[in-house]
Tab-separated table of C-alpha atoms in Angstrom:
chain	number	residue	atom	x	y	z
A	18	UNK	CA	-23.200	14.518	-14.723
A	19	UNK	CA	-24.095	13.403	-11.508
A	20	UNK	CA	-24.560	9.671	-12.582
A	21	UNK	CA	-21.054	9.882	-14.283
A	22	UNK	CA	-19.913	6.162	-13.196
A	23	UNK	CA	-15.946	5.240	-12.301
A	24	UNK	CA	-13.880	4.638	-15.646
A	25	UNK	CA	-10.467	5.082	-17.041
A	26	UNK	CA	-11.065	8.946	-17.104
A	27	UNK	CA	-12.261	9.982	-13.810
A	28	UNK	CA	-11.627	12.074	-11.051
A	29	UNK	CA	-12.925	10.373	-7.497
A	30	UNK	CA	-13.368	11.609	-4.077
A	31	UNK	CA	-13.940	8.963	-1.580
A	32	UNK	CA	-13.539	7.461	1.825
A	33	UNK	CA	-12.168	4.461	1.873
A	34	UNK	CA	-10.752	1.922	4.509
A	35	UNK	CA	-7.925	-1.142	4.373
A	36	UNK	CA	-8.527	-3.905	6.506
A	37	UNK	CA	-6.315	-7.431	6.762
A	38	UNK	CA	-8.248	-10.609	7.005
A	39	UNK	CA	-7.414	-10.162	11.072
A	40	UNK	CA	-9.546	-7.205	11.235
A	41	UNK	CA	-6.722	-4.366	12.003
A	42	UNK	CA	-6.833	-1.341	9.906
A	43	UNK	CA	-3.772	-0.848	7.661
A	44	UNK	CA	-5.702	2.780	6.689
A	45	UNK	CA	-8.739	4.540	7.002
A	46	UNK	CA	-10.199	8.017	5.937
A	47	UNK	CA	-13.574	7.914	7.339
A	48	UNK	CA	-12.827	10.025	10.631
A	49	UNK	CA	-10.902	12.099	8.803
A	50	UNK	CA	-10.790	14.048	5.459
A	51	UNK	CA	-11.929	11.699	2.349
A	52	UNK	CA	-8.934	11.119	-0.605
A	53	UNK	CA	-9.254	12.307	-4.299
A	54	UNK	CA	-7.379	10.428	-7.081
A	55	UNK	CA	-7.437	10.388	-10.945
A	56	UNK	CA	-7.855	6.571	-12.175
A	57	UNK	CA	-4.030	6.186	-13.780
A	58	UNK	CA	-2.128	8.594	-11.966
A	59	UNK	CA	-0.334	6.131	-9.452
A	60	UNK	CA	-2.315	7.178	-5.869
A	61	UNK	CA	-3.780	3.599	-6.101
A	62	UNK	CA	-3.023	0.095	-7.348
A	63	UNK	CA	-4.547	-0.473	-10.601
A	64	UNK	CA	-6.374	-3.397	-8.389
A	65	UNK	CA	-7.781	-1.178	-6.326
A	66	UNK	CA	-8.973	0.660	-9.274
A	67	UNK	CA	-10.389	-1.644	-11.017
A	68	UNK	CA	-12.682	-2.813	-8.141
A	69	UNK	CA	-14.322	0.751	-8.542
A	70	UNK	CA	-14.935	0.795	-11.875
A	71	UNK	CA	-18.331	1.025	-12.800
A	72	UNK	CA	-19.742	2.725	-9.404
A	73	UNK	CA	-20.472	5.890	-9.147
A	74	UNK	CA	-21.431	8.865	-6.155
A	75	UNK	CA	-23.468	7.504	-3.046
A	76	UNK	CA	-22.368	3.844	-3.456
A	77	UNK	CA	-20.547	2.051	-0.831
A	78	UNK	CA	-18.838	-1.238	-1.878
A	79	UNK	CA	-16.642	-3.958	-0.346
A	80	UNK	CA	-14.193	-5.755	-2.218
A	81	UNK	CA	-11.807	-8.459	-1.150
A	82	UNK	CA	-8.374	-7.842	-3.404
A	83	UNK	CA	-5.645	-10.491	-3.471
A	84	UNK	CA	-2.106	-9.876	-2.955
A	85	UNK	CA	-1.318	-10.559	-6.901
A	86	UNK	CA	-3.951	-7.234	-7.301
A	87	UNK	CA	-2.588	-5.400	-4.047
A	88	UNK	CA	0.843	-5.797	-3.132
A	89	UNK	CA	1.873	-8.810	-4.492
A	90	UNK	CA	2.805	-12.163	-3.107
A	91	UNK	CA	6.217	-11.931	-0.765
A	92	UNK	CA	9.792	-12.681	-2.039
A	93	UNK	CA	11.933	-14.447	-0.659
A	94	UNK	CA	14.729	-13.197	-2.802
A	95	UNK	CA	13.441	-9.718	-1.769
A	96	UNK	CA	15.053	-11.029	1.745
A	97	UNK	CA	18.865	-10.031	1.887
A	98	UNK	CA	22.094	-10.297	4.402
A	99	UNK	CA	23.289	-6.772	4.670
A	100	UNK	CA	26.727	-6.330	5.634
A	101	UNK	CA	26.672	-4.665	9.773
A	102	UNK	CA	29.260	-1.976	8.860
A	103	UNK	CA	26.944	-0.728	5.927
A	104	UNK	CA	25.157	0.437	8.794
A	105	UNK	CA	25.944	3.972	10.763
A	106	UNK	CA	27.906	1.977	14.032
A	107	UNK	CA	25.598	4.790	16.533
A	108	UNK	CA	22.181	3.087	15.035
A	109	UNK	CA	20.492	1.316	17.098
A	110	UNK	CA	19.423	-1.814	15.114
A	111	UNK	CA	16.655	-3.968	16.047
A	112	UNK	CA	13.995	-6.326	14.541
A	113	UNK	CA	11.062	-4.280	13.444
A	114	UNK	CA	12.866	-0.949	12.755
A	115	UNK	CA	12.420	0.035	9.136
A	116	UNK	CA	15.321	1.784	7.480
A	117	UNK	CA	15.497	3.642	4.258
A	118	UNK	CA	18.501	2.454	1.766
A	119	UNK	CA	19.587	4.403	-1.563
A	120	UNK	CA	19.335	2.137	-4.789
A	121	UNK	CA	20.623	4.472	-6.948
A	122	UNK	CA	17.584	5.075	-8.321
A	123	UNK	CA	16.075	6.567	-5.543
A	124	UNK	CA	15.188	5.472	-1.801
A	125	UNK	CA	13.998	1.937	-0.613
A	126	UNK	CA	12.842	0.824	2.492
A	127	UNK	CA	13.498	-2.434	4.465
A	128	UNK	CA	12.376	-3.941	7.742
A	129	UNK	CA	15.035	-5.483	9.738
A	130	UNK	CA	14.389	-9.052	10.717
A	131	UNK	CA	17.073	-10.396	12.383
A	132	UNK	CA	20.599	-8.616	13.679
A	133	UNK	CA	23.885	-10.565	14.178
A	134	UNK	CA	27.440	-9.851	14.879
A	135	UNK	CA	28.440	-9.500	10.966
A	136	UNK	CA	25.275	-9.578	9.322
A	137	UNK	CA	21.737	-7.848	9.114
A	138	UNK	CA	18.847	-9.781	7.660
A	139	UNK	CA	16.806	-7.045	5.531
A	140	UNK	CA	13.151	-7.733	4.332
A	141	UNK	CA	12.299	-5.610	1.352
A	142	UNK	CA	9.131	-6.833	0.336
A	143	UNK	CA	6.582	-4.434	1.247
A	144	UNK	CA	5.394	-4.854	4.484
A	145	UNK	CA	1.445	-5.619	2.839
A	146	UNK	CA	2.625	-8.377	0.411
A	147	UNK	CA	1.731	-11.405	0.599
A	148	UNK	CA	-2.046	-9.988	2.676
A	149	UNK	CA	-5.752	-10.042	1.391
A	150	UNK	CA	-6.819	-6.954	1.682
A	151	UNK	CA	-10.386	-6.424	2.791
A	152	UNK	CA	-11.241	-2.523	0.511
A	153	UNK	CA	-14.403	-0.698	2.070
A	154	UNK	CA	-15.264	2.443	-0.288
A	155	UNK	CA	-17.939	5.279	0.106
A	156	UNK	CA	-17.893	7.182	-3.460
A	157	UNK	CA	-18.617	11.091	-2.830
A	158	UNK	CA	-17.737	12.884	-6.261
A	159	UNK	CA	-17.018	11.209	-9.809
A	160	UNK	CA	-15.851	13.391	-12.247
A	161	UNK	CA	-14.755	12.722	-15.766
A	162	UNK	CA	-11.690	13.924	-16.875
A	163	UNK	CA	-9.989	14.060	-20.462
Protein backbone atom coordinates (compact mmCIF):
# COMPACT_ATOMS: atom_id res chain seq x y z
CA UNK A 1 0.00 0.00 0.00
CA UNK A 2 2.59 2.30 0.62
CA UNK A 3 3.96 2.23 -3.04
CA UNK A 4 0.31 2.84 -4.26
CA UNK A 5 1.35 5.36 -7.24
CA UNK A 6 -1.08 8.55 -8.38
CA UNK A 7 -3.99 7.29 -10.78
CA UNK A 8 -7.53 8.02 -11.64
CA UNK A 9 -8.60 6.56 -8.18
CA UNK A 10 -6.59 8.16 -5.58
CA UNK A 11 -6.70 10.08 -2.63
CA UNK A 12 -3.40 12.57 -2.30
CA UNK A 13 -2.02 14.64 0.39
CA UNK A 14 0.60 16.99 -0.70
CA UNK A 15 2.39 20.27 -0.57
CA UNK A 16 2.49 21.92 -3.43
CA UNK A 17 3.53 25.47 -4.74
CA UNK A 18 2.41 27.81 -8.00
CA UNK A 19 4.94 29.89 -9.36
CA UNK A 20 4.67 32.32 -12.74
CA UNK A 21 7.59 32.29 -15.06
CA UNK A 22 8.55 35.80 -13.01
CA UNK A 23 9.17 33.90 -9.95
CA UNK A 24 6.11 35.31 -7.64
CA UNK A 25 4.07 32.78 -5.91
CA UNK A 26 0.42 32.63 -7.04
CA UNK A 27 0.10 29.78 -3.95
CA UNK A 28 1.99 27.82 -1.70
CA UNK A 29 1.31 25.20 1.13
CA UNK A 30 4.69 24.41 2.29
CA UNK A 31 4.71 26.80 5.47
CA UNK A 32 1.53 25.90 6.12
CA UNK A 33 -0.81 22.83 6.31
CA UNK A 34 -0.35 20.42 3.08
CA UNK A 35 -3.84 19.98 0.70
CA UNK A 36 -5.70 16.60 0.15
CA UNK A 37 -7.70 16.02 -3.09
CA UNK A 38 -9.35 13.00 -4.83
CA UNK A 39 -8.05 12.86 -8.65
CA UNK A 40 -11.69 13.89 -10.41
CA UNK A 41 -13.36 15.71 -7.84
CA UNK A 42 -12.71 19.36 -9.21
CA UNK A 43 -9.94 20.73 -6.32
CA UNK A 44 -7.45 20.71 -9.29
CA UNK A 45 -7.23 21.14 -13.06
CA UNK A 46 -7.22 17.91 -14.72
CA UNK A 47 -3.61 19.40 -15.96
CA UNK A 48 -2.44 19.59 -12.84
CA UNK A 49 -3.52 16.12 -12.32
CA UNK A 50 -2.25 14.60 -14.86
CA UNK A 51 1.33 15.86 -14.18
CA UNK A 52 1.06 13.63 -10.93
CA UNK A 53 0.06 10.69 -12.27
CA UNK A 54 2.28 7.98 -11.85
CA UNK A 55 4.25 9.35 -8.59
CA UNK A 56 3.70 8.26 -5.57
CA UNK A 57 4.63 9.22 -1.45
CA UNK A 58 8.18 10.86 -0.88
CA UNK A 59 8.57 12.17 -4.47
CA UNK A 60 8.98 15.74 -5.20
CA UNK A 61 8.44 16.80 -8.87
CA UNK A 62 8.43 19.99 -10.97
CA UNK A 63 6.35 20.42 -13.83
CA UNK A 64 5.97 23.35 -16.16
CA UNK A 65 1.97 23.37 -17.26
CA UNK A 66 0.79 25.60 -20.11
CA UNK A 67 -2.06 27.83 -20.00
CA UNK A 68 -4.18 25.40 -22.50
CA UNK A 69 -3.56 22.68 -19.28
CA UNK A 70 -3.93 25.47 -16.47
CA UNK A 71 -6.13 28.23 -17.05
CA UNK A 72 -6.37 28.59 -20.48
CA UNK A 73 -5.17 31.12 -22.97
CA UNK A 74 -6.96 34.81 -22.35
CA UNK A 75 -10.11 36.05 -24.24
CA UNK A 76 -10.51 38.82 -25.56
CA UNK A 77 -14.21 38.39 -25.94
CA UNK A 78 -14.09 37.50 -22.19
CA UNK A 79 -13.31 41.51 -22.07
CA UNK A 80 -16.70 43.50 -21.84
CA UNK A 81 -18.07 47.35 -21.54
CA UNK A 82 -20.31 47.26 -18.56
CA UNK A 83 -22.82 49.84 -18.37
CA UNK A 84 -21.59 52.56 -15.06
CA UNK A 85 -25.14 52.57 -13.59
CA UNK A 86 -25.08 48.64 -13.38
CA UNK A 87 -22.83 49.53 -10.75
CA UNK A 88 -23.99 50.52 -6.92
CA UNK A 89 -23.32 54.73 -7.57
CA UNK A 90 -21.47 54.58 -3.56
CA UNK A 91 -18.71 51.96 -5.09
CA UNK A 92 -15.74 53.09 -5.41
CA UNK A 93 -14.52 51.81 -8.84
CA UNK A 94 -11.03 51.57 -9.80
CA UNK A 95 -8.63 49.55 -12.05
CA UNK A 96 -7.57 46.47 -10.20
CA UNK A 97 -10.64 46.03 -7.93
CA UNK A 98 -12.28 42.70 -8.60
CA UNK A 99 -16.04 42.57 -8.34
CA UNK A 100 -18.35 39.65 -8.18
CA UNK A 101 -21.40 39.75 -10.89
CA UNK A 102 -24.53 37.24 -10.87
CA UNK A 103 -24.86 35.21 -14.25
CA UNK A 104 -27.78 33.62 -13.40
CA UNK A 105 -26.19 30.67 -12.93
CA UNK A 106 -24.33 31.56 -10.10
CA UNK A 107 -21.52 34.27 -9.23
CA UNK A 108 -18.64 35.49 -11.57
CA UNK A 109 -15.89 37.56 -10.95
CA UNK A 110 -14.25 40.36 -13.04
CA UNK A 111 -11.29 42.69 -12.69
CA UNK A 112 -11.93 46.17 -13.64
CA UNK A 113 -9.57 47.55 -16.21
CA UNK A 114 -10.45 50.74 -17.14
CA UNK A 115 -13.41 53.25 -15.65
CA UNK A 116 -15.06 56.03 -17.74
CA UNK A 117 -17.89 58.39 -17.46
CA UNK A 118 -20.57 55.82 -19.08
CA UNK A 119 -18.73 52.78 -19.30
CA UNK A 120 -16.66 50.13 -17.23
CA UNK A 121 -14.22 47.90 -19.04
CA UNK A 122 -14.61 44.34 -17.21
CA UNK A 123 -11.93 41.53 -17.68
CA UNK A 124 -13.41 38.15 -16.99
CA UNK A 125 -10.83 35.90 -17.93
CA UNK A 126 -9.33 34.50 -14.96
CA UNK A 127 -6.77 36.46 -13.66
CA UNK A 128 -4.03 33.16 -14.34
CA UNK A 129 -4.96 32.71 -18.05
CA UNK A 130 -2.96 33.18 -20.46
CA UNK A 131 0.44 32.27 -17.59
CA UNK A 132 2.86 29.19 -17.53
CA UNK A 133 2.63 27.95 -14.50
CA UNK A 134 5.78 26.65 -12.88
CA UNK A 135 3.91 23.32 -10.33
CA UNK A 136 6.42 22.23 -7.45
CA UNK A 137 4.82 19.04 -5.59
CA UNK A 138 6.02 17.05 -2.44
CA UNK A 139 3.65 13.78 -2.37
CA UNK A 140 2.96 12.78 1.46
CA UNK A 141 0.02 10.12 1.34
CA UNK A 142 -1.47 8.23 -1.84
CA UNK A 143 -4.36 6.39 -1.24
CA UNK A 144 -6.54 4.47 -3.59
CA UNK A 145 -9.97 5.01 -3.60
CA UNK A 146 -12.99 3.15 -5.40
Amino acid sequence: MANTVIGEHSRVTLHFSLKLDDGSVVDSTFEGEPATFSVGDGNLLPGFEKALFGLKAGDEAQFEIPPEQGFGQRNPSNIQKVRRDSFSPDMELEPGLVVSFDNGGGELPGVIRSVGEDEVTVDFNHPLAGQTLNFHVKILQVDSIQ
